[in-house]
Amino acid sequence: MSAMRHLLDLCKRRGFLFQSAEIHGGLRGAYDYGPLGVELKRNLSQEWWNAMVYQRSNVVGIDTAIITPPAVLKTSGHVDQFTDEMVDSRLSKERFRPDKAPELKLIEPTAVTTSPVLPITAPDKITAKAWEHEIRTQFAKGALITRKGKEIQLQVERMEKNKIILKKDNNHPEAETNLQIPYHGYVDPNSNSPFLTESRPFNLMFKTYLDPIDPIDRVISTALTSERAGQDKATTRQEVDKTLYPSLTYLRPETAQGVFINYATVQRSHPHLKVPFGIAQIGKSFRNEIRLEHAIFRTPEFEQMELEYFVAPWEAGREFELWRQSRMDWWRYYARNPAKVRERAHAQDELAHYSSGCVDVEYLFPWGWGEVEGIANRGDFDLKKHSEATGIKLQYTDAALLQERQQREKSSGVKEVSKEDQDRERFIPHVVESSCGLNRAMLAFMLDAMEVVDDQGRVVELEGGETEDSKGNSAGKSKSSSSPLRTIMKLHPRLAPVKVAVLPLVSNNEDLMKVCQGISQSLRQELQVNVALESQSTTVGKRYYRMDEIGTPWCVTVDYETLQDQSVTIRDRDTGSQRRVRIDEVLDIVQDGLRLQPRRKQLL
């Protein structure tokens, strides 16, 4: 069982994550968050908000509209430039980004093959047979091909700079004299197939229309009129776009633009905010991704946690360095395995044209390092572009410096004309941005927290892939052992969906249940946290294990002794240790464990 498959099975079984519209066949790339998933996501976003807004005096929040007019995204460059290159596999029909695709893999020659072999892997034997027929009849007529199960093997004569030269099957009646396959440095990620279309741009934004009348009628009418006029396809498309433009809107591809277009409004309504200051936002964004992968890692609908931090131009470099360190500290604080979090600086050719620096925070997922947050020095590009498009000056005025200069001029009677001074009094702020994917963060922290142990408590290492092994091993069984496995989700207590579980030793005893309800209610009221009352008719040990599986840090067991001396047993998830405490100590223990850094030593 792979780590990813194990986690997804647990998520579905325990109510973290479900396939959206599953009873109707599901929707690829769409997920619903169950009772535990929504709590984890909420806690994670709250910890981000606390670090970015509540722990700072110069950051405020905002919540902007998802539906965005074209003018905003035209100004920001998204309409014209927010594209990825897209390639289709001629065999699998899958689409993918060439910059994310792997290089060709060849099997080195042996004494039997005498030349390199290009293996193409199909999902199954039936598909492999169909693909072999397509290759023989369409893509490489007369190539020397063999098939072994679901793997198709092509004999390679040699590799050249931009092409693969295949060996000819001299017994084939229609063998081509020159079997060349174009090769641009990448292949189909799933099959290793080099039979691909040419790359082409693909806009990532979702269009929609604000119109009480179905726009399709206007599309049909415009197209028919264009056809009768004998116009070509390109002209017809222009006419259709012109007809639809008045009602055209987009689902926002990022939350940042909502902050930039509200910069002046926020500054005007909160005059106490002095540069540097920030505007934070958590909200949904939408991107028409070419390739959806790794469950909630890459989906068309996702949530972003973003901060736009407005700084003086001469302070941008220093603030960028401070923020990159601050964000790395945040990630490593909540991670159980800080070594699985790293920072990767963008090379010069990766940077956006307006950016002078960018780093990604990456987590080591089962499939490799993946971005979970980006910190960028965006310069003044966004505010300047929106200012140019609207004619509204999106400047910052340092009132203190301006007043000081005016007083000096009044005293001396001489007008100061220093451009350097004027540039410091009024300027378009530069922006340091922190953009974190909430869904990706949730996936990273769950994988990081997940620990699988056998019945002796020994940690079991799961595979790094995302699929079941060839024998179809499922969650709860080790690939190398028949002994049952159990999962402990060692989430940071502040992230855990359920903070405390209160367990009566016997669920049908009214006196024990009354005490449990009192403890639960006290914790909920005093700490404002999610508390579970675990009253199922099963052993306390099994109930402990269920709570371990969803990441509950503390379990409190009420037994018959409790009725005599007002003491309970409290158990720590991570160590499994238990101790007897008074009922009135439970609140202090939990409260202490939920404190922000520096965290106190646990009382257990």
Coordinates of C-alpha atoms in Angstrom, one line a residue:
M1 CA 0.0 0.0 0.0
S2 CA 1.3 3.4 -0.9
A3 CA 1.3 6.3 1.5
M4 CA -1.0 8.3 -0.6
R5 CA -3.5 5.5 -1.2
H6 CA -3.5 4.7 2.6
L7 CA -4.2 8.4 3.4
L8 CA -7.0 8.7 0.8
D9 CA -8.6 5.5 2.1
L10 CA -8.5 6.9 5.7
C11 CA -9.9 10.2 4.5
K12 CA -12.9 8.6 2.9
R13 CA -13.5 6.1 5.7
R14 CA -13.3 8.6 8.6
G15 CA -14.9 11.6 6.9
F16 CA -12.1 13.9 5.9
L17 CA -12.5 13.9 2.2
F18 CA -15.0 12.6 -0.3
Q19 CA -15.2 12.5 -4.1
S20 CA -17.7 15.2 -5.1
A21 CA -21.1 13.9 -6.5
E22 CA -19.9 10.3 -6.0
I23 CA -23.4 8.9 -6.1
H24 CA -23.8 10.5 -9.5
G25 CA -20.5 9.1 -10.8
G26 CA -18.3 11.8 -9.4
L27 CA -16.6 14.8 -11.0
R28 CA -12.9 14.5 -11.8
G29 CA -10.8 16.9 -9.7
A30 CA -13.7 17.9 -7.4
Y31 CA -13.7 17.0 -3.7
D32 CA -16.0 17.6 -0.8
Y33 CA -14.7 18.0 2.7
G34 CA -16.4 15.9 5.4
P35 CA -17.0 16.8 9.1
L36 CA -13.3 16.1 10.0
G37 CA -11.9 17.6 6.8
V38 CA -13.7 20.9 7.2
E39 CA -12.5 21.2 10.8
L40 CA -8.9 20.5 9.8
K41 CA -9.1 23.0 6.9
R42 CA -10.7 25.6 9.2
N43 CA -8.1 25.1 11.9
L44 CA -5.3 25.4 9.3
S45 CA -6.7 28.6 7.8
Q46 CA -7.2 30.0 11.3
E47 CA -3.5 29.4 12.2
W48 CA -2.5 31.1 9.0
W49 CA -4.8 34.1 9.8
N50 CA -3.6 34.3 13.3
A51 CA 0.1 34.4 12.2
M52 CA -0.5 36.9 9.4
V53 CA -3.2 39.2 10.9
Y54 CA -3.8 38.8 14.6
Q55 CA -0.2 38.6 15.6
R56 CA 0.6 41.8 13.7
S57 CA -0.6 45.3 14.1
N58 CA -0.1 46.4 10.5
V59 CA -2.1 43.7 8.6
V60 CA -5.8 43.8 8.0
G61 CA -8.1 41.3 6.2
I62 CA -10.4 41.6 3.2
D63 CA -12.8 39.3 1.3
T64 CA -13.3 40.1 -2.3
A65 CA -15.7 38.9 -5.0
I66 CA -15.0 35.7 -6.9
I67 CA -16.7 36.9 -10.1
T68 CA -14.3 39.3 -11.8
P69 CA -14.8 41.7 -14.6
P70 CA -12.6 41.3 -17.7
A71 CA -11.0 44.8 -17.3
V72 CA -9.3 43.7 -14.0
L73 CA -7.8 40.6 -15.5
K74 CA -6.9 42.3 -18.8
T75 CA -5.0 44.9 -16.8
S76 CA -3.2 42.3 -14.7
G77 CA -2.1 40.4 -17.8
H78 CA -4.2 37.3 -17.1
V79 CA -6.4 37.5 -20.2
D80 CA -3.4 37.7 -22.6
Q81 CA -0.7 35.9 -20.7
F82 CA -2.2 33.5 -18.1
T83 CA -1.5 30.4 -20.3
D84 CA 0.3 27.1 -20.1
E85 CA 1.6 25.1 -22.9
M86 CA -0.5 22.0 -23.6
V87 CA 0.4 18.7 -25.3
D88 CA -1.9 15.8 -26.1
S89 CA -0.7 12.2 -26.1
R90 CA -1.8 10.6 -29.4
L91 CA -2.1 7.2 -27.8
S92 CA -3.7 7.8 -24.3
K93 CA -5.4 11.1 -25.3
E94 CA -4.2 12.6 -22.0
R95 CA -3.2 16.2 -21.9
F96 CA -0.3 17.6 -19.9
R97 CA 2.1 20.4 -19.5
P98 CA 5.4 19.8 -21.3
D99 CA 7.4 21.7 -18.7
K100 CA 6.2 19.2 -16.1
A101 CA 6.7 16.1 -18.2
P102 CA 9.6 13.6 -17.8
E103 CA 12.3 12.8 -20.3
L104 CA 12.3 9.7 -22.4
K105 CA 13.3 6.5 -20.6
L106 CA 15.1 3.8 -22.6
I107 CA 16.0 0.3 -21.7
E108 CA 19.7 -0.1 -22.3
P109 CA 20.8 -2.8 -24.8
T110 CA 21.5 -6.3 -23.7
A111 CA 23.1 -9.3 -25.4
V112 CA 19.6 -10.2 -26.7
T113 CA 18.3 -6.9 -27.9
T114 CA 21.7 -5.4 -29.0
S115 CA 20.0 -1.9 -29.2
P116 CA 18.1 0.4 -26.8
V117 CA 14.4 -0.3 -26.3
L118 CA 11.7 2.3 -26.0
P119 CA 9.1 0.9 -23.6
I120 CA 5.5 2.3 -23.8
T121 CA 3.3 1.2 -20.9
A122 CA -0.4 0.9 -21.4
P123 CA -3.0 0.7 -18.5
D124 CA -3.8 -3.0 -19.4
K125 CA -3.2 -5.7 -22.0
I126 CA -6.3 -4.8 -24.1
T127 CA -5.2 -1.2 -24.4
A128 CA -1.7 -2.2 -25.2
K129 CA -2.9 -4.3 -28.1
A130 CA -4.9 -1.4 -29.4
W131 CA -2.0 1.0 -29.0
E132 CA 0.3 -1.4 -30.8
H133 CA -2.1 -1.5 -33.8
E134 CA -2.2 2.4 -33.9
I135 CA 1.6 2.6 -33.8
R136 CA 2.0 0.0 -36.6
T137 CA -0.6 1.5 -38.8
Q138 CA -0.4 5.3 -38.1
F139 CA 2.6 6.5 -36.2
A140 CA 5.5 4.2 -37.1
K141 CA 4.7 2.0 -40.0
G142 CA 7.3 -0.8 -40.4
A143 CA 9.0 -0.2 -37.0
L144 CA 10.4 -3.2 -35.2
I145 CA 7.9 -3.7 -32.4
T146 CA 7.2 -6.4 -29.8
R147 CA 4.6 -6.5 -27.0
K148 CA 5.0 -8.1 -23.6
G149 CA 1.8 -8.0 -21.6
K150 CA 0.8 -4.3 -21.3
E151 CA 4.2 -3.0 -22.4
I152 CA 5.0 -2.2 -26.1
Q153 CA 8.7 -2.2 -27.0
L154 CA 10.1 -0.3 -29.9
Q155 CA 13.7 -1.0 -31.0
V156 CA 15.7 2.3 -31.3
E157 CA 18.4 2.7 -33.9
R158 CA 19.8 5.9 -32.5
M159 CA 18.9 9.2 -30.8
E160 CA 19.5 12.6 -32.5
K161 CA 19.0 16.1 -31.2
N162 CA 15.3 16.5 -31.9
K163 CA 14.3 13.1 -33.1
I164 CA 14.2 9.4 -32.3
I165 CA 15.3 7.0 -35.2
L166 CA 13.5 3.6 -34.9
K167 CA 14.8 0.3 -36.2
K168 CA 12.9 -1.0 -39.3
D169 CA 11.3 -4.3 -39.5
N170 CA 12.7 -5.5 -42.8
N171 CA 9.9 -8.2 -43.1
H172 CA 7.2 -5.5 -43.0
P173 CA 5.9 -4.9 -46.5
E174 CA 5.2 -1.2 -45.9
A175 CA 8.3 -0.4 -43.9
E176 CA 9.2 3.3 -44.2
T177 CA 12.7 4.2 -45.3
N178 CA 13.2 6.7 -42.5
L179 CA 11.4 6.0 -39.2
Q180 CA 11.8 9.3 -37.3
I181 CA 9.8 10.4 -34.3
P182 CA 10.0 14.1 -33.3
Y183 CA 11.3 14.5 -29.8
H184 CA 11.3 17.8 -27.8
G185 CA 12.7 16.4 -24.5
Y186 CA 9.6 15.0 -22.9
V187 CA 7.1 12.2 -23.2
D188 CA 3.6 11.3 -21.9
P189 CA 4.1 11.1 -18.1
N190 CA 1.9 8.0 -17.7
S191 CA 3.1 5.8 -20.6
N192 CA 6.5 7.1 -21.7
S193 CA 5.1 7.5 -25.2
P194 CA 6.8 10.0 -27.6
F195 CA 3.8 10.1 -29.9
L196 CA 2.6 13.6 -29.1
T197 CA 0.9 16.6 -30.7
E198 CA 2.8 19.9 -31.0
S199 CA 2.4 22.1 -27.9
R200 CA -0.1 24.9 -28.0
P201 CA -1.1 27.7 -25.5
F202 CA -4.0 27.0 -23.2
N203 CA -5.7 29.8 -21.2
L204 CA -6.3 28.7 -17.6
M205 CA -9.2 30.9 -16.7
F206 CA -12.9 30.0 -16.5
K207 CA -15.3 32.3 -18.4
T208 CA -18.8 32.8 -17.3
Y209 CA -21.6 35.3 -18.2
L210 CA -23.7 37.6 -16.1
D211 CA -26.9 37.8 -18.2
P212 CA -30.5 36.9 -17.5
I213 CA -30.8 35.6 -21.0
D214 CA -29.1 32.5 -22.2
P215 CA -26.0 33.7 -24.2
I216 CA -26.1 30.6 -26.4
D217 CA -29.0 32.1 -28.4
R218 CA -26.8 35.1 -29.3
V219 CA -23.9 32.9 -30.2
I220 CA -26.1 30.9 -32.6
S221 CA -27.6 34.0 -34.1
T222 CA -24.2 35.7 -34.6
A223 CA -22.6 32.5 -36.1
L224 CA -25.5 32.1 -38.6
T225 CA -25.3 35.7 -39.6
S226 CA -21.5 35.4 -40.1
E227 CA -21.9 32.2 -42.1
R228 CA -24.5 33.8 -44.4
A229 CA -22.1 36.6 -45.0
G230 CA -19.4 34.1 -46.0
Q231 CA -17.0 35.1 -43.2
D232 CA -14.1 32.7 -42.3
K233 CA -13.9 30.9 -38.9
A234 CA -11.5 33.4 -37.3
T235 CA -13.8 36.4 -38.2
T236 CA -16.9 34.5 -37.0
R237 CA -15.1 33.9 -33.6
Q238 CA -14.3 37.6 -33.3
E239 CA -17.9 38.5 -34.0
V240 CA -19.1 36.0 -31.4
D241 CA -16.7 37.3 -28.8
K242 CA -17.8 40.9 -29.5
T243 CA -21.4 39.9 -29.0
L244 CA -20.7 38.2 -25.7
Y245 CA -18.3 40.7 -24.2
P246 CA -20.9 43.0 -22.5
S247 CA -21.9 40.1 -20.2
L248 CA -18.5 38.3 -20.0
T249 CA -16.9 37.8 -16.6
Y250 CA -14.3 35.4 -15.2
L251 CA -14.0 33.2 -12.1
R252 CA -10.9 34.7 -10.5
P253 CA -7.7 32.7 -11.1
E254 CA -6.1 34.2 -7.9
T255 CA -7.2 36.3 -4.9
A256 CA -4.4 38.8 -5.2
Q257 CA -6.0 41.1 -7.8
G258 CA -9.0 41.7 -5.5
V259 CA -6.5 43.1 -3.0
F260 CA -4.8 45.4 -5.5
I261 CA -8.0 46.9 -6.8
N262 CA -9.0 47.6 -3.2
Y263 CA -5.7 49.1 -2.1
A264 CA -6.9 52.7 -2.2
T265 CA -10.2 51.9 -0.5
V266 CA -8.5 50.1 2.4
Q267 CA -5.9 52.8 2.8
R268 CA -8.6 55.5 2.8
S269 CA -10.8 53.7 5.3
H270 CA -7.8 52.8 7.6
P271 CA -5.6 55.9 7.6
H272 CA -3.6 54.5 10.6
L273 CA -2.0 52.0 8.3
K274 CA 1.5 53.2 7.5
V275 CA 3.9 51.6 5.0
P276 CA 4.8 48.8 5.5
F277 CA 1.4 47.3 5.9
G278 CA -0.4 44.2 4.6
I279 CA -3.8 43.1 3.3
A280 CA -4.6 39.4 3.8
Q281 CA -7.3 37.3 2.2
I282 CA -8.5 33.7 2.2
G283 CA -10.7 32.6 -0.6
K284 CA -11.5 30.3 -3.5
S285 CA -9.8 30.6 -6.9
F286 CA -10.4 28.7 -10.1
R287 CA -8.0 27.5 -12.8
N288 CA -8.8 25.3 -15.8
E289 CA -5.9 23.0 -15.1
I290 CA -4.6 20.9 -18.0
R291 CA -3.7 18.0 -15.7
L292 CA -5.5 17.2 -12.4
E293 CA -3.3 15.1 -10.1
H294 CA -2.6 13.9 -6.6
A295 CA -6.2 14.3 -5.2
I296 CA -6.5 17.8 -3.7
F297 CA -2.9 18.8 -4.7
R298 CA -4.0 20.1 -8.1
T299 CA -7.7 20.8 -8.7
P300 CA -9.6 23.4 -10.8
E301 CA -11.3 24.8 -7.6
F302 CA -9.0 25.5 -4.7
E303 CA -8.5 27.9 -1.8
Q304 CA -5.7 30.4 -1.4
M305 CA -4.3 32.1 1.7
E306 CA -2.6 35.3 0.4
L307 CA -0.9 38.3 1.9
E308 CA 0.0 41.4 -0.1
Y309 CA 2.5 43.4 1.9
F310 CA 3.0 47.0 0.7
V311 CA 6.5 48.4 1.3
A312 CA 8.7 51.3 0.4
P313 CA 10.7 50.5 -2.8
W314 CA 14.0 50.8 -1.0
E315 CA 12.8 48.4 1.7
A316 CA 11.5 45.7 -0.7
G317 CA 14.6 43.5 -0.7
R318 CA 14.9 43.5 3.1
E319 CA 11.2 42.8 3.6
F320 CA 11.3 39.9 1.1
E321 CA 14.1 38.3 3.1
L322 CA 12.2 38.7 6.4
W323 CA 9.1 37.2 5.0
R324 CA 10.7 34.2 3.4
Q325 CA 12.3 33.4 6.8
S326 CA 9.0 34.0 8.6
R327 CA 7.1 31.7 6.4
M328 CA 9.7 28.9 6.6
D329 CA 9.5 29.2 10.4
W330 CA 5.7 28.8 10.3
W331 CA 5.8 25.7 8.2
R332 CA 8.5 24.0 10.3
Y333 CA 6.7 24.9 13.5
Y334 CA 3.6 22.9 12.6
A335 CA 5.3 20.1 10.7
R336 CA 6.1 16.9 12.6
N337 CA 9.1 16.3 10.2
P338 CA 10.6 19.8 9.5
A339 CA 13.3 18.1 7.3
K340 CA 10.5 17.4 4.8
V341 CA 10.0 21.2 4.3
R342 CA 12.5 23.1 2.2
E343 CA 12.9 26.4 0.4
R344 CA 13.7 26.6 -3.3
A345 CA 14.7 29.9 -4.9
H346 CA 13.5 30.5 -8.5
A347 CA 16.2 30.7 -11.1
Q348 CA 16.3 33.9 -13.2
D349 CA 14.5 32.3 -16.1
E350 CA 11.7 31.2 -13.8
L351 CA 10.8 34.6 -12.5
A352 CA 7.9 36.6 -13.8
H353 CA 9.1 39.6 -15.8
Y354 CA 8.0 42.0 -13.0
S355 CA 9.5 40.0 -10.1
S356 CA 13.0 40.5 -8.7
G357 CA 12.9 37.5 -6.4
C358 CA 10.7 34.4 -5.6
V359 CA 11.1 31.4 -3.4
D360 CA 8.8 28.3 -3.1
V361 CA 8.2 26.5 0.1
E362 CA 8.1 22.8 -0.9
Y363 CA 7.0 19.7 0.9
L364 CA 8.4 16.2 0.2
F365 CA 5.2 14.4 -1.0
P366 CA 5.3 10.7 -1.8
W367 CA 5.8 11.6 -5.5
G368 CA 8.5 14.1 -4.8
W369 CA 9.0 17.8 -3.8
G370 CA 5.9 19.9 -4.5
E371 CA 5.2 23.6 -4.0
V372 CA 2.9 24.6 -1.1
E373 CA 3.6 28.3 -0.9
G374 CA 5.3 31.0 -2.9
I375 CA 6.9 34.2 -1.5
A376 CA 7.6 36.8 -4.2
N377 CA 8.9 40.3 -4.5
R378 CA 6.4 41.6 -7.1
G379 CA 7.7 45.2 -7.3
D380 CA 5.2 47.9 -8.2
F381 CA 3.8 46.1 -11.3
D382 CA 0.3 45.5 -10.1
L383 CA -0.6 48.8 -8.6
K384 CA 1.1 50.7 -11.5
K385 CA -0.9 48.7 -14.1
H386 CA -4.2 49.3 -12.4
S387 CA -3.3 52.9 -11.9
E388 CA -2.5 53.3 -15.6
A389 CA -5.7 51.5 -16.7
T390 CA -8.1 53.5 -14.4
G391 CA -6.4 56.9 -14.1
I392 CA -6.6 56.6 -10.3
K393 CA -3.3 57.3 -8.5
L394 CA -2.6 54.3 -6.3
Q395 CA 0.2 56.0 -4.4
Y396 CA 1.3 56.1 -0.8
T397 CA 1.9 59.5 0.8
D398 CA 4.2 59.7 3.8
A399 CA 2.3 62.5 5.6
A400 CA 5.0 62.9 8.3
L401 CA 7.8 63.5 5.7
L402 CA 5.6 65.8 3.7
Q403 CA 4.7 67.9 6.7
E404 CA 8.4 68.1 7.8
R405 CA 9.4 69.4 4.4
Q406 CA 6.6 72.0 4.3
Q407 CA 7.6 73.3 7.7
R408 CA 11.2 73.6 6.6
E409 CA 10.1 75.5 3.5
K410 CA 7.9 77.8 5.6
S411 CA 10.8 78.5 8.0
S412 CA 13.4 79.1 5.3
G413 CA 11.2 80.6 2.6
V414 CA 13.0 78.4 0.1
K415 CA 11.1 75.7 -1.9
E416 CA 12.9 72.3 -1.8
V417 CA 13.0 70.5 -5.1
S418 CA 15.0 67.4 -4.3
K419 CA 13.7 64.5 -6.4
E420 CA 15.0 62.0 -3.8
D421 CA 13.0 63.7 -1.1
Q422 CA 9.9 63.8 -3.2
D423 CA 10.2 60.1 -4.2
R424 CA 10.3 59.2 -0.5
E425 CA 7.2 61.4 0.3
R426 CA 5.0 59.9 -2.5
F427 CA 5.6 56.6 -4.2
I428 CA 3.8 53.5 -5.6
P429 CA 4.5 50.8 -3.0
H430 CA 6.3 47.6 -3.9
V431 CA 4.6 44.4 -2.9
V432 CA 6.0 41.3 -1.1
E433 CA 3.5 38.5 -1.6
S434 CA 3.0 35.3 0.3
S435 CA 0.6 32.9 -1.5
C436 CA -0.2 29.6 0.2
G437 CA -2.5 26.9 -1.1
L438 CA -4.8 25.8 1.7
N439 CA -5.8 22.5 0.1
R440 CA -2.1 21.6 -0.6
A441 CA -1.2 22.6 2.9
M442 CA -3.9 20.3 4.3
L443 CA -2.6 17.4 2.2
A444 CA 1.0 18.1 3.2
F445 CA 0.3 18.3 7.0
M446 CA -1.8 15.1 6.9
L447 CA 0.9 13.1 5.1
D448 CA 3.5 14.6 7.4
A449 CA 1.4 13.6 10.5
M450 CA 0.5 10.1 9.4
E451 CA 2.3 7.3 11.1
V452 CA 1.4 3.6 10.5
V453 CA 2.4 1.1 13.2
D454 CA 2.0 -2.7 13.5
D455 CA 0.4 -4.5 16.5
Q456 CA 3.7 -4.2 18.4
G457 CA 3.8 -0.4 17.9
R458 CA 6.7 -0.6 15.4
V459 CA 6.6 2.0 12.6
V460 CA 5.8 0.6 9.2
E461 CA 7.2 2.4 6.2
L462 CA 4.7 2.8 3.3
E463 CA 5.7 3.0 -0.3
G464 CA 6.0 6.4 -2.0
G465 CA 3.7 5.8 -4.9
E466 CA 0.0 6.5 -5.2
T467 CA -1.4 3.2 -6.3
E468 CA -2.0 -0.1 -4.6
D469 CA 0.5 -2.9 -5.0
S470 CA 0.0 -5.6 -7.6
K471 CA -1.9 -7.8 -5.1
G472 CA -4.3 -5.0 -4.2
N473 CA -3.3 -4.7 -0.6
S474 CA -5.6 -2.3 1.2
A475 CA -5.4 0.0 4.2
G476 CA -5.0 -1.9 7.4
K477 CA -2.7 -4.6 6.0
S478 CA 1.0 -4.5 5.5
K479 CA 2.4 -5.5 2.2
S480 CA 5.0 -7.7 3.8
S481 CA 3.0 -8.9 6.8
S482 CA -0.5 -10.1 7.5
S483 CA -0.5 -8.4 10.9
P484 CA -3.1 -5.6 11.3
L485 CA -1.9 -2.0 11.0
R486 CA -3.2 1.0 12.7
T487 CA -2.7 4.7 11.9
I488 CA -1.8 7.5 14.2
M489 CA -2.4 11.0 12.8
K490 CA 0.2 13.1 14.8
L491 CA -1.1 16.5 13.8
H492 CA -0.1 19.6 15.8
P493 CA -2.8 19.9 18.5
R494 CA -3.9 23.3 17.1
L495 CA -4.6 21.7 13.8
A496 CA -6.3 18.6 15.0
P497 CA -10.0 18.4 14.0
V498 CA -11.1 17.1 17.4
K499 CA -9.1 18.4 20.3
V500 CA -10.4 16.1 23.1
A501 CA -12.5 12.9 23.2
V502 CA -14.4 12.2 26.4
L503 CA -15.1 8.5 26.9
P504 CA -17.3 6.8 29.5
L505 CA -16.0 3.4 30.6
V506 CA -19.5 2.0 30.1
S507 CA -21.8 3.9 27.7
N508 CA -25.1 2.8 29.3
N509 CA -24.4 4.1 32.8
E510 CA -26.3 7.3 33.4
D511 CA -24.0 8.6 36.1
L512 CA -20.8 8.1 34.0
M513 CA -22.5 9.8 31.0
K514 CA -23.6 12.7 33.1
V515 CA -19.9 13.3 34.2
C516 CA -18.8 13.0 30.5
Q517 CA -21.3 15.5 29.4
G518 CA -20.2 18.0 32.1
I519 CA -16.5 17.7 31.1
S520 CA -17.4 18.0 27.4
Q521 CA -19.5 21.1 27.9
S522 CA -16.9 22.7 30.1
L523 CA -14.1 22.3 27.5
R524 CA -16.4 23.6 24.7
Q525 CA -17.5 26.6 26.6
E526 CA -14.1 27.6 28.1
L527 CA -11.8 26.7 25.1
Q528 CA -14.2 27.1 22.1
V529 CA -12.9 23.8 20.7
N530 CA -14.3 20.7 19.1
V531 CA -14.9 17.9 21.6
A532 CA -16.1 14.4 20.9
L533 CA -18.2 12.4 23.3
E534 CA -17.2 8.8 22.4
S535 CA -20.0 6.6 23.8
Q536 CA -19.9 3.6 21.4
S537 CA -20.4 0.2 22.9
T538 CA -16.8 -1.1 22.4
T539 CA -13.6 -1.3 24.4
V540 CA -11.8 1.8 25.5
G541 CA -8.7 0.6 23.7
K542 CA -10.5 0.5 20.4
R543 CA -12.0 3.9 21.0
Y544 CA -8.5 5.2 21.7
Y545 CA -7.3 3.8 18.4
R546 CA -10.2 5.5 16.5
M547 CA -9.2 8.8 18.1
D548 CA -5.5 8.3 17.2
E549 CA -6.6 7.7 13.6
I550 CA -8.2 11.1 13.3
G551 CA -5.5 12.9 15.2
T552 CA -7.2 13.7 18.6
P553 CA -4.4 14.8 21.0
W554 CA -6.1 13.8 24.2
C555 CA -8.6 11.2 25.4
V556 CA -10.3 11.6 28.8
T557 CA -11.8 8.4 30.3
V558 CA -14.5 8.5 33.0
D559 CA -14.8 5.3 35.1
Y560 CA -16.4 4.2 38.4
E561 CA -13.5 5.7 40.4
T562 CA -14.5 9.0 39.0
L563 CA -17.8 8.9 40.8
Q564 CA -15.9 8.4 44.1
D565 CA -12.9 10.7 43.9
Q566 CA -13.6 13.1 40.9
S567 CA -10.5 11.8 39.0
V568 CA -10.2 10.7 35.4
T569 CA -7.6 9.1 33.1
I570 CA -6.2 11.3 30.5
R571 CA -4.2 9.8 27.6
D572 CA -1.7 11.5 25.3
R573 CA -2.0 10.5 21.6
D574 CA 1.7 10.8 20.6
T575 CA 3.2 8.9 23.5
G576 CA 0.3 6.6 24.5
S577 CA 1.0 7.5 28.2
Q578 CA -1.8 7.8 30.7
R579 CA -2.1 9.3 34.1
R580 CA -4.8 10.0 36.7
V581 CA -5.8 13.6 37.2
R582 CA -8.5 15.5 38.8
I583 CA -11.4 16.6 36.6
D584 CA -10.6 20.3 37.2
E585 CA -7.0 19.7 35.9
V586 CA -8.2 18.5 32.4
L587 CA -9.0 22.1 31.3
D588 CA -5.5 23.3 32.2
I589 CA -3.8 20.4 30.5
V590 CA -5.6 20.9 27.3
Q591 CA -5.3 24.7 27.4
D592 CA -1.6 24.4 28.0
G593 CA -1.2 22.0 25.1
L594 CA -2.9 24.3 22.7
R595 CA -0.8 27.4 23.5
L596 CA 1.1 29.1 20.7
Q597 CA 4.9 29.0 20.8
P598 CA 6.9 28.7 22.8
R599 CA 5.0 25.6 23.6
R600 CA 5.2 24.5 27.3
K601 CA 6.2 21.0 28.2
Q602 CA 3.3 18.7 28.2
L603 CA 1.9 17.7 31.6
L604 CA 1.8 14.0 30.5

